[in-house]
Amino acid sequence: MTQFDTEVAVVTGASSGIGRATAEAFAADGARVVVSDVNAEGGEETVARIEEAGGTAIFVETDVTDDDAVAALVDTAVSEYGRLDFACNNAGIGGPQKPTADLSVDEWHRVVDVNLNGVWRSMRHEIPAMLDVDGGVIVNMASILGKVGFANAAPYVAAKHGVLGLTKTAAIEYAEQGVRVNAVCPGFVDTPLLGEGGLDDPEARQGIESLHPVNRLGDVDEIASAVVWLCSDGASFTTGEALTVDGGYTSR
Ligand code: NAI
């Protein structure tokens, strides 16, 4: 027996990084997993990795900026596996590295549309499906940059702060109906998203590592295990929480 033998989980942005690790962790605990992403090749690879490890998963290509596609994702989870219990709204992009006043309107909107509006679009379809089975758990992937500022990342920081506000509000709205809504706030984690931010350069990487008292980046599995815990019975009294997993970054 594993802890999620009857449960079904959707993970967005699951072709890579934290999302892939989370999909694999749900499957290792027995959940049937709907892997979704804009990147079909990576998504199919995540499914293959889960199946090789003895788990059950399907891939549904989904762009979280497309409301119809997100609706179809949730419909597929329910039609394929009969229910939806858990959702990790994780799809995200880093965005341009520029001071606030140098950003174009399109650059601002793009990051907010994926990182904040994408989470809301996902929730608006996931919540009704969870209410159909008398409850569920949503875990939104925020960031320490949902709690503190960071130079040259205004739309990212603003979107992640917005994710925490959305998380707390939905937690209040749906608590009595059995839907818990939480967020995870990782410190910097070693994924392709960091390369996008210039951390392929060893000096820049050491600079970021040293911001964490543990003096290293996080590992994707250290974030996935927090998501899985928030979905477990052990977290049954936890809702509206922004769980920081950051090697001490925000404790300084
Ligand atoms: P990643 O780049 O490895 O994975 C992000 C995934 O999201 C990719 O597979 C990408 O194809 C997908 N994606 C991008 N736009 C999408 C869209 N419009 N629709 C559907 N999927 C889309 O990055 P990582 O690091 O695993 O990021 C996952 C989440 O964790 C993001 O929300 C990110 O902001 C957050 N995060 C990451 C941290 C880090 O240091 N890597 C720190 C804190 C939070």
PDB file of N, CA and C and ligand atoms in Angstrom, residues 12-19 36-39 62-65 89-93 110 114-115 141-144 156 160 185-194 196 220, ligand 1:
ATOM      1  N   THR A  12       1.105  20.797 -13.538  1.00  0.00           N
ATOM      2  CA  THR A  12       1.425  21.613 -14.724  1.00  0.00           C
ATOM      3  C   THR A  12       2.931  21.919 -14.726  1.00  0.00           C
ATOM      4  N   GLY A  13       3.453  22.113 -15.922  1.00  0.00           N
ATOM      5  CA  GLY A  13       4.893  22.364 -16.045  1.00  0.00           C
ATOM      6  C   GLY A  13       5.696  21.150 -15.631  1.00  0.00           C
ATOM      7  N   ALA A  14       5.195  19.958 -15.977  1.00  0.00           N
ATOM      8  CA  ALA A  14       5.798  18.715 -15.473  1.00  0.00           C
ATOM      9  C   ALA A  14       6.764  18.058 -16.464  1.00  0.00           C
ATOM     10  N   SER A  15       7.194  18.816 -17.480  1.00  0.00           N
ATOM     11  CA  SER A  15       8.163  18.263 -18.443  1.00  0.00           C
ATOM     12  C   SER A  15       9.592  18.431 -17.979  1.00  0.00           C
ATOM     13  N   SER A  16       9.798  19.118 -16.868  1.00  0.00           N
ATOM     14  CA  SER A  16      11.146  19.519 -16.480  1.00  0.00           C
ATOM     15  C   SER A  16      11.176  19.833 -14.994  1.00  0.00           C
ATOM     16  N   GLY A  17      12.373  19.922 -14.451  1.00  0.00           N
ATOM     17  CA  GLY A  17      12.615  20.524 -13.149  1.00  0.00           C
ATOM     18  C   GLY A  17      11.715  20.077 -12.002  1.00  0.00           C
ATOM     19  N   ILE A  18      11.206  21.055 -11.263  1.00  0.00           N
ATOM     20  CA  ILE A  18      10.416  20.800 -10.058  1.00  0.00           C
ATOM     21  C   ILE A  18       9.123  20.050 -10.410  1.00  0.00           C
ATOM     22  N   GLY A  19       8.496  20.411 -11.539  1.00  0.00           N
ATOM     23  CA  GLY A  19       7.237  19.764 -11.934  1.00  0.00           C
ATOM     24  C   GLY A  19       7.436  18.287 -12.220  1.00  0.00           C
ATOM     25  N   SER A  36       1.317  17.570 -17.384  1.00  0.00           N
ATOM     26  CA  SER A  36       0.961  18.531 -18.433  1.00  0.00           C
ATOM     27  C   SER A  36       2.050  19.585 -18.586  1.00  0.00           C
ATOM     28  N   ASP A  37       2.149  20.099 -19.816  1.00  0.00           N
ATOM     29  CA  ASP A  37       3.202  21.083 -20.123  1.00  0.00           C
ATOM     30  C   ASP A  37       2.985  21.552 -21.564  1.00  0.00           C
ATOM     31  N   VAL A  38       3.602  22.657 -21.937  1.00  0.00           N
ATOM     32  CA  VAL A  38       3.655  23.046 -23.356  1.00  0.00           C
ATOM     33  C   VAL A  38       4.674  22.205 -24.116  1.00  0.00           C
ATOM     34  N   ASN A  39       5.622  21.653 -23.408  1.00  0.00           N
ATOM     35  CA  ASN A  39       6.707  20.881 -24.020  1.00  0.00           C
ATOM     36  C   ASN A  39       6.329  19.393 -24.047  1.00  0.00           C
ATOM     37  N   THR A  62      -0.581  21.123 -22.621  1.00  0.00           N
ATOM     38  CA  THR A  62      -1.397  22.240 -22.125  1.00  0.00           C
ATOM     39  C   THR A  62      -0.547  23.495 -21.984  1.00  0.00           C
ATOM     40  N   ASP A  63      -1.060  24.583 -22.526  1.00  0.00           N
ATOM     41  CA  ASP A  63      -0.458  25.900 -22.287  1.00  0.00           C
ATOM     42  C   ASP A  63      -1.345  26.590 -21.248  1.00  0.00           C
ATOM     43  N   VAL A  64      -0.784  26.930 -20.104  1.00  0.00           N
ATOM     44  CA  VAL A  64      -1.614  27.501 -19.027  1.00  0.00           C
ATOM     45  C   VAL A  64      -2.100  28.915 -19.335  1.00  0.00           C
ATOM     46  N   THR A  65      -1.649  29.497 -20.455  1.00  0.00           N
ATOM     47  CA  THR A  65      -2.201  30.795 -20.856  1.00  0.00           C
ATOM     48  C   THR A  65      -3.461  30.620 -21.712  1.00  0.00           C
ATOM     49  N   ASN A  89       0.043  23.435  -9.301  1.00  0.00           N
ATOM     50  CA  ASN A  89       0.092  24.450 -10.361  1.00  0.00           C
ATOM     51  C   ASN A  89       1.484  25.064 -10.368  1.00  0.00           C
ATOM     52  N   ASN A  90       2.320  24.479 -11.206  1.00  0.00           N
ATOM     53  CA  ASN A  90       3.761  24.702 -11.135  1.00  0.00           C
ATOM     54  C   ASN A  90       4.341  25.368 -12.382  1.00  0.00           C
ATOM     55  N   ALA A  91       3.621  25.344 -13.521  1.00  0.00           N
ATOM     56  CA  ALA A  91       4.185  25.898 -14.771  1.00  0.00           C
ATOM     57  C   ALA A  91       4.630  27.335 -14.544  1.00  0.00           C
ATOM     58  N   GLY A  92       5.827  27.651 -15.012  1.00  0.00           N
ATOM     59  CA  GLY A  92       6.308  29.020 -14.815  1.00  0.00           C
ATOM     60  C   GLY A  92       7.497  29.322 -15.705  1.00  0.00           C
ATOM     61  N   ILE A  93       7.743  30.617 -15.870  1.00  0.00           N
ATOM     62  CA  ILE A  93       8.904  31.095 -16.629  1.00  0.00           C
ATOM     63  C   ILE A  93       9.648  32.129 -15.789  1.00  0.00           C
ATOM     64  N   ARG A 110       3.514  38.976 -20.344  1.00  0.00           N
ATOM     65  CA  ARG A 110       3.835  37.555 -20.608  1.00  0.00           C
ATOM     66  C   ARG A 110       4.138  36.818 -19.292  1.00  0.00           C
ATOM     67  N   VAL A 114       1.665  33.846 -17.553  1.00  0.00           N
ATOM     68  CA  VAL A 114       2.026  32.444 -17.262  1.00  0.00           C
ATOM     69  C   VAL A 114       2.026  32.215 -15.749  1.00  0.00           C
ATOM     70  N   ASN A 115       2.737  33.068 -15.000  1.00  0.00           N
ATOM     71  CA  ASN A 115       3.054  32.745 -13.599  1.00  0.00           C
ATOM     72  C   ASN A 115       1.930  33.062 -12.610  1.00  0.00           C
ATOM     73  N   MET A 141       2.865  26.616  -7.003  1.00  0.00           N
ATOM     74  CA  MET A 141       4.310  26.813  -6.890  1.00  0.00           C
ATOM     75  C   MET A 141       4.597  28.315  -6.918  1.00  0.00           C
ATOM     76  N   ALA A 142       4.863  28.866  -5.744  1.00  0.00           N
ATOM     77  CA  ALA A 142       5.244  30.287  -5.675  1.00  0.00           C
ATOM     78  C   ALA A 142       6.764  30.347  -5.674  1.00  0.00           C
ATOM     79  N   SER A 143       7.347  31.037  -4.711  1.00  0.00           N
ATOM     80  CA  SER A 143       8.804  31.215  -4.665  1.00  0.00           C
ATOM     81  C   SER A 143       9.110  32.029  -3.411  1.00  0.00           C
ATOM     82  N   ILE A 144      10.360  31.998  -2.966  1.00  0.00           N
ATOM     83  CA  ILE A 144      10.739  33.006  -1.962  1.00  0.00           C
ATOM     84  C   ILE A 144      10.509  34.407  -2.532  1.00  0.00           C
ATOM     85  N   TYR A 156       8.181  38.781 -12.358  1.00  0.00           N
ATOM     86  CA  TYR A 156       8.256  37.486 -11.680  1.00  0.00           C
ATOM     87  C   TYR A 156       7.906  37.651 -10.198  1.00  0.00           C
ATOM     88  N   LYS A 160       4.573  36.183  -8.325  1.00  0.00           N
ATOM     89  CA  LYS A 160       4.677  35.201  -7.231  1.00  0.00           C
ATOM     90  C   LYS A 160       4.033  35.745  -5.953  1.00  0.00           C
ATOM     91  N   CYS A 185       7.135  27.824  -1.403  1.00  0.00           N
ATOM     92  CA  CYS A 185       8.021  28.936  -1.771  1.00  0.00           C
ATOM     93  C   CYS A 185       9.469  28.455  -1.760  1.00  0.00           C
ATOM     94  N   PRO A 186       9.945  27.914  -2.881  1.00  0.00           N
ATOM     95  CA  PRO A 186      11.318  27.428  -2.910  1.00  0.00           C
ATOM     96  C   PRO A 186      12.324  28.572  -2.966  1.00  0.00           C
ATOM     97  N   GLY A 187      13.497  28.325  -2.376  1.00  0.00           N
ATOM     98  CA  GLY A 187      14.663  29.139  -2.686  1.00  0.00           C
ATOM     99  C   GLY A 187      15.126  28.769  -4.088  1.00  0.00           C
ATOM    100  N   PHE A 188      16.346  29.159  -4.447  1.00  0.00           N
ATOM    101  CA  PHE A 188      16.832  28.853  -5.796  1.00  0.00           C
ATOM    102  C   PHE A 188      17.140  27.361  -5.924  1.00  0.00           C
ATOM    103  N   VAL A 189      16.605  26.775  -6.985  1.00  0.00           N
ATOM    104  CA  VAL A 189      16.690  25.329  -7.199  1.00  0.00           C
ATOM    105  C   VAL A 189      17.379  25.082  -8.535  1.00  0.00           C
ATOM    106  N   ASP A 190      18.173  24.047  -8.584  1.00  0.00           N
ATOM    107  CA  ASP A 190      18.964  23.755  -9.770  1.00  0.00           C
ATOM    108  C   ASP A 190      18.093  23.166 -10.887  1.00  0.00           C
ATOM    109  N   THR A 191      17.572  24.022 -11.762  1.00  0.00           N
ATOM    110  CA  THR A 191      16.726  23.574 -12.886  1.00  0.00           C
ATOM    111  C   THR A 191      17.078  24.400 -14.121  1.00  0.00           C
ATOM    112  N   PRO A 192      16.548  24.010 -15.294  1.00  0.00           N
ATOM    113  CA  PRO A 192      16.808  24.807 -16.512  1.00  0.00           C
ATOM    114  C   PRO A 192      16.367  26.259 -16.379  1.00  0.00           C
ATOM    115  N   LEU A 193      15.360  26.545 -15.552  1.00  0.00           N
ATOM    116  CA  LEU A 193      14.892  27.930 -15.377  1.00  0.00           C
ATOM    117  C   LEU A 193      16.012  28.838 -14.869  1.00  0.00           C
ATOM    118  N   LEU A 194      16.912  28.280 -14.067  1.00  0.00           N
ATOM    119  CA  LEU A 194      18.016  29.079 -13.542  1.00  0.00           C
ATOM    120  C   LEU A 194      19.035  29.391 -14.628  1.00  0.00           C
ATOM    121  N   GLU A 196      18.315  29.951 -17.631  1.00  0.00           N
ATOM    122  CA  GLU A 196      17.656  31.068 -18.322  1.00  0.00           C
ATOM    123  C   GLU A 196      18.047  32.402 -17.661  1.00  0.00           C
ATOM    124  N   VAL A 220      15.504  19.473  -6.785  1.00  0.00           N
ATOM    125  CA  VAL A 220      14.077  19.364  -7.135  1.00  0.00           C
ATOM    126  C   VAL A 220      13.313  18.431  -6.185  1.00  0.00           C
TER     127      VAL A 220
HETATM  128  P1  NAI B   1      11.717  24.534 -15.501  1.00  0.00           P
HETATM  129  O1  NAI B   1      11.998  25.510 -16.575  1.00  0.00           O
HETATM  130  O2  NAI B   1      12.598  23.362 -15.309  1.00  0.00           O
HETATM  131  O3  NAI B   1      10.214  24.000 -15.614  1.00  0.00           O
HETATM  132  C1  NAI B   1       9.143  24.847 -15.917  1.00  0.00           C
HETATM  133  C2  NAI B   1       8.199  24.083 -16.837  1.00  0.00           C
HETATM  134  O4  NAI B   1       7.057  24.928 -17.094  1.00  0.00           O
HETATM  135  C3  NAI B   1       8.830  23.738 -18.174  1.00  0.00           C
HETATM  136  O5  NAI B   1       8.664  22.362 -18.447  1.00  0.00           O
HETATM  137  C4  NAI B   1       8.070  24.601 -19.166  1.00  0.00           C
HETATM  138  O6  NAI B   1       7.914  24.007 -20.453  1.00  0.00           O
HETATM  139  C5  NAI B   1       6.736  24.762 -18.471  1.00  0.00           C
HETATM  140  N1  NAI B   1       6.001  25.920 -18.941  1.00  0.00           N
HETATM  141  C6  NAI B   1       6.473  27.163 -19.222  1.00  0.00           C
HETATM  142  N2  NAI B   1       5.481  27.924 -19.686  1.00  0.00           N
HETATM  143  C7  NAI B   1       4.365  27.161 -19.719  1.00  0.00           C
HETATM  144  C8  NAI B   1       3.028  27.384 -20.118  1.00  0.00           C
HETATM  145  N3  NAI B   1       2.636  28.572 -20.608  1.00  0.00           N
HETATM  146  N4  NAI B   1       2.132  26.380 -19.986  1.00  0.00           N
HETATM  147  C9  NAI B   1       2.509  25.174 -19.519  1.00  0.00           C
HETATM  148  N5  NAI B   1       3.777  24.893 -19.146  1.00  0.00           N
HETATM  149  C10 NAI B   1       4.692  25.873 -19.249  1.00  0.00           C
HETATM  150  O7  NAI B   1      11.676  25.418 -14.164  1.00  0.00           O
HETATM  151  P2  NAI B   1      11.491  25.044 -12.635  1.00  0.00           P
HETATM  152  O8  NAI B   1      12.589  25.708 -11.924  1.00  0.00           O
HETATM  153  O9  NAI B   1      11.237  23.611 -12.432  1.00  0.00           O
HETATM  154  O10 NAI B   1      10.177  25.896 -12.303  1.00  0.00           O
HETATM  155  C11 NAI B   1       8.958  25.318 -11.875  1.00  0.00           C
HETATM  156  C12 NAI B   1       8.245  26.326 -11.007  1.00  0.00           C
HETATM  157  O11 NAI B   1       9.017  26.553  -9.832  1.00  0.00           O
HETATM  158  C13 NAI B   1       8.023  27.694 -11.659  1.00  0.00           C
HETATM  159  O12 NAI B   1       6.745  28.172 -11.317  1.00  0.00           O
HETATM  160  C14 NAI B   1       9.104  28.542 -11.015  1.00  0.00           C
HETATM  161  O13 NAI B   1       8.757  29.910 -10.998  1.00  0.00           O
HETATM  162  C15 NAI B   1       9.144  27.937  -9.616  1.00  0.00           C
HETATM  163  N6  NAI B   1      10.350  28.210  -8.885  1.00  0.00           N
HETATM  164  C16 NAI B   1      11.576  27.847  -9.374  1.00  0.00           C
HETATM  165  C17 NAI B   1      12.721  28.149  -8.658  1.00  0.00           C
HETATM  166  C18 NAI B   1      14.069  27.810  -9.170  1.00  0.00           C
HETATM  167  O14 NAI B   1      15.039  28.346  -8.597  1.00  0.00           O
HETATM  168  N7  NAI B   1      14.240  26.941 -10.158  1.00  0.00           N
HETATM  169  C19 NAI B   1      12.640  28.848  -7.367  1.00  0.00           C
HETATM  170  C20 NAI B   1      11.306  29.151  -6.934  1.00  0.00           C
HETATM  171  C21 NAI B   1      10.216  28.839  -7.680  1.00  0.00           C
END
